[in-house]
Amino acid sequence: MLQINNVMVPLDTTDYQKVISQQLNISKNKIRDVKLVKQAVDARRKNKVHFVCSFTFNIDNEDLVIAKRPKLQLTKVKPYNYPVLKATDDHIVVVGSGPAGLFCAYNLARAHQKVTLIERGSAVDKRKNDIDHFFKTGKLNPESNVQFGEGGAGTFSDGKLTTGVKDYRKRFILETFVEHGANDDILYSNKPHVGTDYLINVVANMRKIIQKNGGTVLFDTKLVDLELENNQVKKIIIEKNGQVEKMSVDKLVLAIGHSARDTYEMLYQKGLEISQKPFAVGFRIEHLQSFINVHQYGKFASHPRLKAADYKLAVKTSSGRGVYTFCMCPGGQVINSSSEEGGLVVNGMSNQARDDKNANSAILVTVGPDDFDSDHPLAGVSFQRQLEQKAFELGGQNYHVPVMRVEDYINNTIALTSEEVNCSVLPAVKYANLNELFPEPINQALKEGLQLMEQKFSGFTNQAMLSGVESRSSSPVRFYRDNNYRSNITNIYPIGEGAGYAGGIMSSAIDGLKCSEILLKEESCI
Ligand SMILES: Cc1cc2nc3c(=O)[nH]c(=O)nc-3n(C[C@H](O)[C@H](O)[C@H](O)COP(=O)(O)OP(=O)(O)OC[C@H]3O[C@@H](n4cnc5c(N)ncnc54)[C@H](O)[C@@H]3O)c2cc1C
């Protein structure tokens, strides 16, 4: 099989066999089994927006075809299968069913390893009801919400699967998503995204495979304590429906995400080595998606083969702080992603079609130990919590989200009432002065950053709406682990975003898979 890369394809063209035949100057009927394997939009020239694609195909005399066309990006490819490894005798407990824990447990179960996956939040159907109830009433369930529950923080999200991490496991992850219900365009899109409406089914289907292969999955079950002996965990203490029980473990994988602050505290008290880590805070910014489409695609903005456009901006401010956009959700909604009573945090989600009328993105500035005013390993968590409590207050202490127009934020004036606001934020908004949210150096950086972005993206700050606070863009801590993923307590394996080793769904899933491979290759250390 051959692969050809970097092929320019007009937006309206779908006869890929013909496209390849023209590239190779070989008749169409000699080219077989054509498959689109990568598709990106090139919109650098607004009068000539087109796709850039890679295809695989079969053809006779592959070596000759390559040798005669040195200017084309042609390579031989062979299909890759992610191997199934052999199980050990260990009982492995994975805590947390987000992408890191889910892929770890899934791969362990594929090998028929004895594995128990425990999740403090609810199974996805009940979780969805809890979240809908929160969006309707403002009544938060602190154990079943946008952060906690089956599938972790990534389930009620945009489901973007982009990552800067280069790793061959990405293919297996994409194929697993498709096998369990994601749209197969994620296999070729250069910016794959699944969407909340599909993710809900994907995570439930993956869980069913874990169970089918002999794994145990326990929802509404929280890790609350550890019994240690000789620097190893012997038993974990779990809480389910107010009942506490003990469970023996040989190896404990911690895939707890970055929002389980009570669990961070417990692990710190138990002596797990944790250190501070810089992270980023800021707002969500919302625009009309039609405005973003026109800016990015020009006259092709409403072309039926182009999806809702995205953008990515990064600027450096005079104080040296970088300000950047992050986790942009085309055609999506800003949602109240709180998980703690009395604290409010926002994030963005979208469905597979990305057809809501607004676009949203985080707009962030990095914060670090200098901002935390303490050397305590969990000082970043306290910093986040203070911001979230302030956002809760600004919203009126009922989980209404504080919002403000960019120009009002920059000028420090309140010009609208809550009723005049037109944005997607759930469950409801309160027009408030977001200048009160951050310490002044952060406000200054964000304001300057927004103005610099306006210079790069004309109209970016015009009529755009900010909501806050976006404080959980990444983990405020890092757990120590060695090259074999072992923490200082040697049968504990911290993984994923909460442990400080991943950022986003794809890299967390990769980390989970890598951990499962290590566990399957190791003999018990007990
Ligand atoms: C609204 C939203 C939108 C997002 N959009 C995207 C996106 O489009 N693309 C992207 O790449 N990333 C996105 N993210 C970030 C992404 O979801 C995270 O990076 C990813 O989920 C981290 O995976 P994880 O497995 O490390 O942790 P998590 O997904 O946070 O999972 C941790 C799990 O552990 C459970 N847990 C915690 N403590 C305990 C305990 N003591 N006992 C039992 N269970 C416990 C939690 O309930 C949770 O389910 C989004 C996040 C949110 C909130």
XYZ file of C-alpha atoms and ligand atoms in Angstrom:
579
model
C 0.000 0.000 0.000
C 1.238 3.515 -0.805
C 0.495 6.811 0.876
C 0.608 10.141 -0.901
C 0.798 13.296 1.218
C 0.305 16.993 0.685
C -2.197 16.770 -2.162
C -4.127 19.963 -2.888
C -7.840 19.162 -3.368
C -10.483 21.766 -4.372
C -13.368 22.070 -1.892
C -15.938 20.558 -4.274
C -13.862 17.554 -5.360
C -14.731 14.115 -4.004
C -13.415 11.847 -6.776
C -10.175 11.051 -4.977
C -9.230 8.261 -7.367
C -9.148 10.847 -10.133
C -7.132 13.245 -7.965
C -4.457 10.580 -7.395
C -4.481 9.518 -11.023
C -3.754 13.132 -12.005
C -0.983 13.420 -9.424
C 0.695 10.207 -10.614
C -0.234 10.599 -14.261
C -1.449 7.002 -14.251
C -4.841 5.898 -15.491
C -7.581 5.898 -12.871
C -8.443 2.188 -13.124
C -4.930 1.190 -12.000
C -5.443 2.919 -8.655
C -7.364 0.803 -6.143
C -8.750 1.008 -2.579
C -8.324 4.776 -2.228
C -8.777 6.004 1.324
C -8.668 9.558 2.645
C -6.354 9.452 5.677
C -5.693 13.131 6.400
C -7.608 16.273 5.531
C -6.762 19.829 6.498
C -8.211 23.136 5.337
C -5.718 25.582 3.849
C -7.308 29.028 4.216
C -4.159 31.118 4.080
C -5.253 32.658 0.776
C -8.876 33.703 1.173
C -9.551 33.579 -2.592
C -8.304 30.001 -2.843
C -9.451 28.053 0.201
C -8.864 24.327 -0.406
C -8.157 21.011 1.316
C -4.697 19.518 1.740
C -5.036 15.736 1.886
C -3.202 12.450 2.283
C -4.500 9.227 0.746
C -3.581 5.574 0.887
C -4.146 3.350 -2.141
C -3.039 0.133 -3.759
C -1.232 -0.005 -7.086
C 1.019 -2.515 -8.850
C 4.810 -2.038 -8.953
C 4.932 0.211 -5.905
C 8.729 0.660 -5.955
C 8.695 1.744 -9.570
C 5.806 4.163 -8.989
C 7.776 5.809 -6.170
C 11.112 5.829 -8.021
C 9.650 7.553 -11.089
C 8.069 10.383 -9.067
C 10.768 11.755 -6.751
C 8.984 15.113 -6.410
C 5.810 13.589 -4.932
C 5.480 12.724 -1.238
C 4.963 8.996 -1.788
C 5.784 6.345 0.814
C 5.055 2.684 1.407
C 2.810 2.017 4.406
C 1.804 -1.114 6.247
C -1.199 -1.421 8.541
C -0.434 -1.175 12.256
C -2.230 -3.097 14.996
C -1.919 -2.100 18.633
C -0.876 -5.339 20.353
C -2.807 -7.156 23.084
C -0.371 -7.878 25.931
C -0.388 -10.753 28.408
C -2.092 -10.379 31.802
C -0.299 -10.707 35.156
C -1.756 -12.059 38.430
C -2.168 -8.602 39.958
C -5.410 -6.957 40.975
C -5.081 -3.488 39.490
C -7.403 -0.735 40.659
C -7.770 2.297 38.406
C -9.259 5.371 40.078
C -11.041 7.727 37.690
C -12.827 6.969 34.419
C -11.629 10.014 32.439
C -9.657 9.423 29.233
C -6.510 8.405 31.178
C -8.227 5.899 33.485
C -10.681 4.680 30.858
C -8.018 3.862 28.257
C -5.786 2.341 30.930
C -8.587 0.079 32.205
C -9.781 -0.662 28.660
C -6.364 -1.913 27.589
C -5.934 -3.913 30.795
C -9.326 -5.508 30.186
C -8.387 -6.263 26.563
C -5.607 -8.398 28.071
C -8.108 -9.951 30.545
C -6.151 -8.481 33.447
C -7.979 -8.444 36.788
C -8.966 -4.769 36.892
C -11.409 -2.656 38.894
C -12.260 0.845 37.667
C -13.735 3.083 40.333
C -15.388 6.415 39.632
C -16.745 8.873 42.203
C -19.311 10.259 39.771
C -22.260 8.518 38.177
C -22.662 6.430 35.036
C -23.129 8.648 32.017
C -26.957 8.433 31.723
C -27.539 9.495 35.310
C -24.704 11.997 35.050
C -26.363 13.624 32.042
C -29.589 14.042 34.041
C -27.635 15.587 36.934
C -25.953 18.064 34.592
C -29.218 18.952 32.821
C -30.797 19.512 36.239
C -27.898 21.795 37.233
C -28.225 23.804 34.014
C -31.980 24.190 34.589
C -32.027 24.894 38.303
C -28.514 25.945 39.350
C -28.516 23.056 41.874
C -25.060 21.447 41.777
C -24.384 17.795 42.553
C -20.753 17.963 43.773
C -20.145 14.295 42.848
C -21.878 14.132 39.463
C -21.255 17.108 37.208
C -19.239 18.357 34.226
C -15.954 17.341 35.919
C -16.945 14.121 37.722
C -18.629 11.014 36.371
C -18.254 8.412 33.647
C -15.787 9.519 30.976
C -14.323 12.232 33.227
C -14.012 15.898 32.338
C -13.864 15.115 28.637
C -17.378 13.688 28.251
C -19.397 16.913 28.235
C -16.883 18.711 26.063
C -16.115 19.614 22.489
C -14.212 16.344 22.304
C -11.295 17.840 20.413
C -8.666 15.168 19.959
C -5.817 17.396 18.861
C -2.515 17.224 20.726
C 1.064 18.328 20.249
C 2.208 14.905 21.466
C 3.640 12.666 18.750
C 2.767 9.067 19.564
C 1.825 6.037 17.467
C -0.936 5.169 19.983
C -3.040 8.077 18.666
C -4.257 5.889 15.809
C -5.472 3.190 18.211
C -7.256 5.817 20.313
C -9.031 7.293 17.284
C -9.981 3.828 16.027
C -11.273 2.886 19.487
C -13.437 6.016 19.563
C -14.846 5.140 16.129
C -15.366 1.478 17.048
C -17.462 2.632 19.994
C -19.580 5.205 18.225
C -17.608 8.297 17.165
C -17.999 9.581 13.620
C -15.289 8.133 11.358
C -14.241 11.564 10.072
C -11.958 11.726 13.130
C -9.748 9.157 11.380
C -8.744 11.662 8.692
C -9.501 15.164 9.976
C -6.334 17.008 11.013
C -8.396 18.541 13.831
C -10.529 15.599 14.953
C -13.405 16.285 17.316
C -16.098 13.936 18.611
C -18.740 16.166 20.258
C -20.654 15.646 23.496
C -23.628 13.944 21.812
C -21.343 11.155 20.523
C -18.920 11.015 23.469
C -21.721 10.049 25.829
C -22.234 6.812 23.895
C -18.543 6.189 23.261
C -17.577 6.145 26.943
C -20.540 3.925 27.869
C -19.661 1.468 25.080
C -16.013 1.330 26.165
C -17.129 0.599 29.723
C -19.287 -2.285 28.466
C -16.197 -3.813 26.802
C -14.262 -3.563 30.080
C -17.104 -5.399 31.824
C -17.460 -7.952 29.025
C -13.763 -8.793 29.357
C -14.129 -9.462 33.076
C -13.305 -6.016 34.483
C -15.359 -4.479 37.291
C -16.629 -0.904 37.020
C -17.981 0.836 40.128
C -19.725 4.200 39.838
C -20.647 6.561 42.692
C -17.613 5.078 44.441
C -14.940 7.380 45.804
C -11.390 6.620 46.894
C -11.179 8.254 50.335
C -8.129 6.725 52.035
C -5.158 4.377 51.695
C -3.743 1.715 53.989
C 0.026 1.723 53.582
C 2.663 -0.788 54.631
C 6.367 -0.682 53.759
C 5.818 2.199 51.374
C 3.153 0.322 49.423
C -0.644 0.491 49.335
C -2.170 -2.724 50.656
C -5.789 -1.646 50.765
C -7.806 1.288 49.577
C -10.773 2.696 51.453
C -13.724 3.477 49.231
C -16.998 5.212 49.970
C -20.224 4.265 48.209
C -23.648 5.618 49.176
C -22.297 6.697 52.555
C -20.911 3.176 53.246
C -17.162 2.732 53.668
C -15.387 -0.463 52.633
C -11.860 -1.751 52.075
C -10.491 -3.265 48.892
C -7.165 -5.097 48.485
C -4.936 -3.869 45.675
C -1.664 -4.950 44.134
C -1.301 -1.826 42.032
C -3.172 1.446 42.193
C -3.478 3.754 39.197
C -4.495 7.310 40.059
C -6.254 8.906 37.093
C -8.176 11.404 39.190
C -8.110 14.482 36.942
C -7.377 18.000 38.161
C -10.610 18.746 40.017
C -10.523 16.178 42.839
C -9.196 18.578 45.442
C -10.277 16.447 48.412
C -8.384 13.498 46.920
C -5.284 15.652 46.290
C -5.398 16.656 49.965
C -5.782 13.045 51.158
C -2.894 11.862 48.950
C -0.691 14.697 50.187
C -1.483 13.754 53.805
C -0.572 10.134 52.983
C 2.877 11.222 51.805
C 2.531 11.099 48.029
C 5.156 13.410 46.548
C 3.369 16.376 44.953
C 4.805 19.658 43.683
C 3.417 22.948 42.398
C 2.979 23.361 38.670
C 2.243 26.481 36.613
C -1.155 26.551 34.939
C -3.327 29.187 33.284
C -6.371 31.258 34.183
C -8.636 33.663 32.346
C -12.021 33.833 30.676
C -14.103 32.235 27.943
C -14.617 34.618 25.044
C -17.669 34.283 22.782
C -18.279 35.505 19.241
C -20.843 34.827 16.574
C -19.627 31.766 14.651
C -20.610 33.498 11.385
C -18.099 36.260 12.184
C -15.308 33.701 12.754
C -16.228 31.852 9.541
C -16.038 35.014 7.432
C -12.762 36.049 9.023
C -11.154 32.646 8.427
C -12.701 31.539 5.121
C -13.559 34.829 3.381
C -16.008 34.298 0.492
C -16.010 30.530 1.155
C -17.500 31.096 4.639
C -20.748 29.288 3.905
C -19.298 26.548 1.692
C -21.149 23.306 2.577
C -17.934 21.261 2.796
C -16.330 23.579 5.330
C -17.113 23.044 8.992
C -17.429 25.852 11.539
C -14.055 27.620 11.531
C -11.683 27.762 14.461
C -8.803 30.052 15.401
C -5.735 30.066 17.615
C -4.005 33.213 18.860
C -0.998 33.818 21.088
C 0.644 37.110 22.047
C 3.354 38.259 24.424
C 2.526 41.193 26.715
C 4.935 43.877 27.949
C 5.162 42.244 31.404
C 6.503 39.108 29.730
C 3.344 37.092 30.387
C 1.990 35.233 27.386
C -1.746 35.444 26.648
C -3.249 32.792 24.394
C -6.477 31.238 23.239
C -7.079 27.622 24.220
C -9.565 24.822 23.684
C -11.594 26.734 21.106
C -15.112 25.351 20.533
C -16.586 26.298 17.148
C -20.401 26.245 17.094
C -20.605 25.434 20.784
C -21.689 26.688 24.160
C -20.036 28.035 27.269
C -21.024 25.859 30.199
C -20.862 26.146 33.929
C -18.339 23.406 34.756
C -18.318 23.765 38.528
C -17.726 20.822 40.840
C -17.374 22.501 44.213
C -20.088 24.142 46.309
C -19.569 27.902 46.400
C -17.150 27.964 43.458
C -17.841 28.668 39.801
C -15.777 27.667 36.777
C -16.560 27.810 33.044
C -15.456 25.795 30.028
C -16.741 25.110 26.516
C -18.571 22.252 24.806
C -20.105 21.460 21.461
C -21.975 18.701 19.721
C -20.601 16.791 16.753
C -22.286 19.082 14.205
C -20.846 22.210 15.807
C -23.891 24.062 14.578
C -24.694 26.382 17.479
C -24.626 30.037 16.588
C -21.690 31.049 18.794
C -18.003 30.189 18.947
C -16.157 30.203 22.255
C -12.593 29.864 23.400
C -10.603 30.164 26.577
C -8.371 33.210 26.723
C -5.656 32.544 29.233
C -2.577 33.834 30.972
C -0.067 31.560 32.684
C 0.253 31.753 36.462
C 2.887 30.118 38.620
C 4.452 29.957 42.093
C 5.051 33.751 42.140
C 1.285 34.284 41.970
C 0.435 31.731 44.665
C 2.222 33.418 47.619
C 3.012 30.075 49.255
C 5.428 27.166 48.860
C 2.801 24.615 49.832
C 2.477 21.969 47.095
C -1.272 22.599 46.915
C -0.978 26.417 46.824
C -2.075 26.453 43.170
C -5.268 24.641 44.174
C -6.000 27.332 46.795
C -5.326 30.020 44.186
C -7.834 28.375 41.799
C -10.394 27.975 44.555
C -10.190 31.662 45.545
C -10.810 32.720 41.942
C -13.748 30.324 41.635
C -15.275 31.578 44.895
C -14.935 35.156 43.610
C -16.646 34.183 40.333
C -19.456 32.548 42.336
C -19.922 35.789 44.308
C -19.864 37.938 41.170
C -22.523 35.710 39.605
C -24.868 36.260 42.568
C -24.099 33.052 44.524
C -26.566 30.950 42.547
C -24.298 29.567 39.794
C -25.311 32.259 37.332
C -22.164 32.962 35.348
C -20.637 36.460 35.554
C -20.204 37.930 32.066
C -18.916 41.220 30.654
C -18.291 42.649 27.186
C -14.601 42.916 26.276
C -14.766 46.681 25.792
C -16.412 47.143 29.209
C -13.783 44.923 30.815
C -10.987 46.954 29.235
C -12.609 50.292 30.201
C -13.745 49.016 33.616
C -17.355 50.171 33.037
C -20.683 48.370 33.381
C -22.709 49.283 30.282
C -25.266 46.454 29.977
C -27.809 44.690 32.158
C -28.012 40.893 32.399
C -31.206 40.971 30.296
C -29.398 42.684 27.419
C -26.749 39.974 27.173
C -26.977 37.620 24.223
C -24.683 34.658 24.770
C -24.849 30.889 25.090
C -23.763 30.519 28.704
C -25.634 27.939 30.789
C -27.517 27.976 33.130
C -27.862 31.808 33.154
C -25.718 34.935 33.307
C -25.204 37.973 35.478
C -23.647 41.097 33.999
C -20.827 41.827 36.425
C -17.507 43.621 36.631
C -14.957 40.939 35.777
C -12.158 43.339 36.745
C -12.918 42.238 40.310
C -12.050 38.635 39.550
C -8.269 38.717 39.147
C -5.320 40.396 40.837
C -4.275 43.506 38.887
C -1.191 41.998 37.120
C -3.417 39.314 35.596
C -6.057 41.863 34.540
C -3.341 43.975 32.928
C -1.931 41.023 31.009
C -5.364 39.888 29.812
C -6.368 43.409 28.712
C -3.131 43.996 26.843
C -3.365 40.499 25.388
C -6.890 41.131 24.087
C -5.789 44.385 22.462
C -2.804 42.680 20.810
C -5.118 39.942 19.536
C -7.359 42.604 17.996
C -4.348 43.696 15.917
C -3.960 40.143 14.591
C -7.666 39.347 14.191
C -9.669 42.419 13.283
C -12.973 42.625 15.195
C -11.879 40.056 17.798
C -12.702 42.311 20.747
C -15.699 44.002 19.151
C -19.002 42.900 20.765
C -17.273 39.810 22.151
C -18.506 38.559 25.519
C -16.291 37.319 28.348
C -17.380 34.892 31.052
C -15.452 33.633 34.023
C -13.659 32.080 35.506
C -11.694 29.681 33.349
C -9.375 28.292 36.003
C -9.055 24.581 35.237
C -7.238 24.622 31.944
C -4.612 22.263 33.357
C -3.416 20.757 36.598
C -2.038 23.020 39.350
C 0.145 20.148 40.640
C 2.479 17.419 39.447
C 2.872 14.062 41.184
C 6.338 12.579 41.240
C 6.716 9.453 39.114
C 9.757 7.626 37.727
C 10.281 6.330 34.194
C 8.145 3.313 35.046
C 5.313 5.576 36.181
C 5.820 4.656 39.857
C 5.302 7.368 42.459
C 7.341 7.538 45.674
C 4.787 5.037 47.077
C 5.977 2.344 44.755
C 2.769 0.583 43.738
C 0.920 3.838 43.007
C 0.936 5.015 39.384
C -0.254 8.631 38.900
C -1.382 9.336 35.335
C -3.231 11.790 33.155
C -3.964 15.458 33.492
C -4.515 15.567 37.242
C -1.087 14.066 37.864
C 0.458 16.762 35.668
C 1.498 14.482 32.792
C -1.084 15.308 30.139
C -3.226 18.160 28.893
C -6.411 17.240 27.085
C -8.271 14.122 26.073
C -5.778 12.651 23.607
C -2.624 13.068 25.681
C -4.437 11.761 28.782
C -5.586 8.694 26.849
C -2.019 8.129 25.582
C -0.712 8.370 29.144
C -3.337 5.827 30.246
C -2.334 3.392 27.506
C 1.368 3.754 28.292
C 0.682 3.025 31.951
C -1.345 -0.076 31.068
C 1.553 -1.354 28.941
C 3.969 -0.893 31.856
C 1.595 -2.686 34.236
C 1.100 -5.591 31.854
C 4.823 -6.036 31.397
C 5.642 -5.855 35.121
C 5.465 -8.681 37.598
C 3.820 -7.876 40.925
C 6.009 -5.744 43.167
C 4.229 -6.934 46.343
C -16.253 21.271 29.590
C -14.890 20.745 29.221
C -14.514 20.731 27.886
C -13.278 20.208 27.507
N -12.983 20.128 26.182
C -11.868 19.473 25.794
C -11.620 19.233 24.424
O -12.417 19.571 23.548
N -10.471 18.579 24.101
C -9.569 18.177 25.041
O -8.544 17.592 24.679
N -9.784 18.405 26.344
C -10.915 19.016 26.742
N -11.149 19.209 28.075
C -10.133 18.755 29.027
C -10.196 17.237 29.155
O -11.494 16.869 29.472
C -9.201 16.752 30.182
O -7.918 17.130 29.754
C -9.241 15.246 30.322
O -10.538 14.801 30.612
C -8.281 14.792 31.414
O -8.367 13.411 31.503
P -8.032 12.615 32.837
O -8.453 11.226 32.594
O -6.632 12.861 33.226
O -8.933 13.275 33.982
P -10.497 13.523 34.081
O -11.131 13.462 32.757
O -10.668 14.750 34.879
O -11.038 12.267 34.881
C -10.783 12.078 36.238
C -11.897 11.229 36.813
O -11.505 10.793 38.111
C -12.634 10.795 38.952
N -12.157 10.890 40.343
C -11.489 11.920 40.918
N -11.218 11.644 42.205
C -11.733 10.422 42.459
C -11.796 9.618 43.631
N -11.265 10.016 44.797
N -12.419 8.414 43.552
C -12.977 7.990 42.378
N -12.956 8.734 41.242
C -12.335 9.935 41.279
C -13.413 12.021 38.507
O -14.760 11.927 38.872
C -13.201 11.993 36.996
O -14.244 11.320 36.342
C -12.378 19.735 28.495
C -12.737 19.781 29.849
C -13.981 20.274 30.212
C -14.371 20.309 31.659
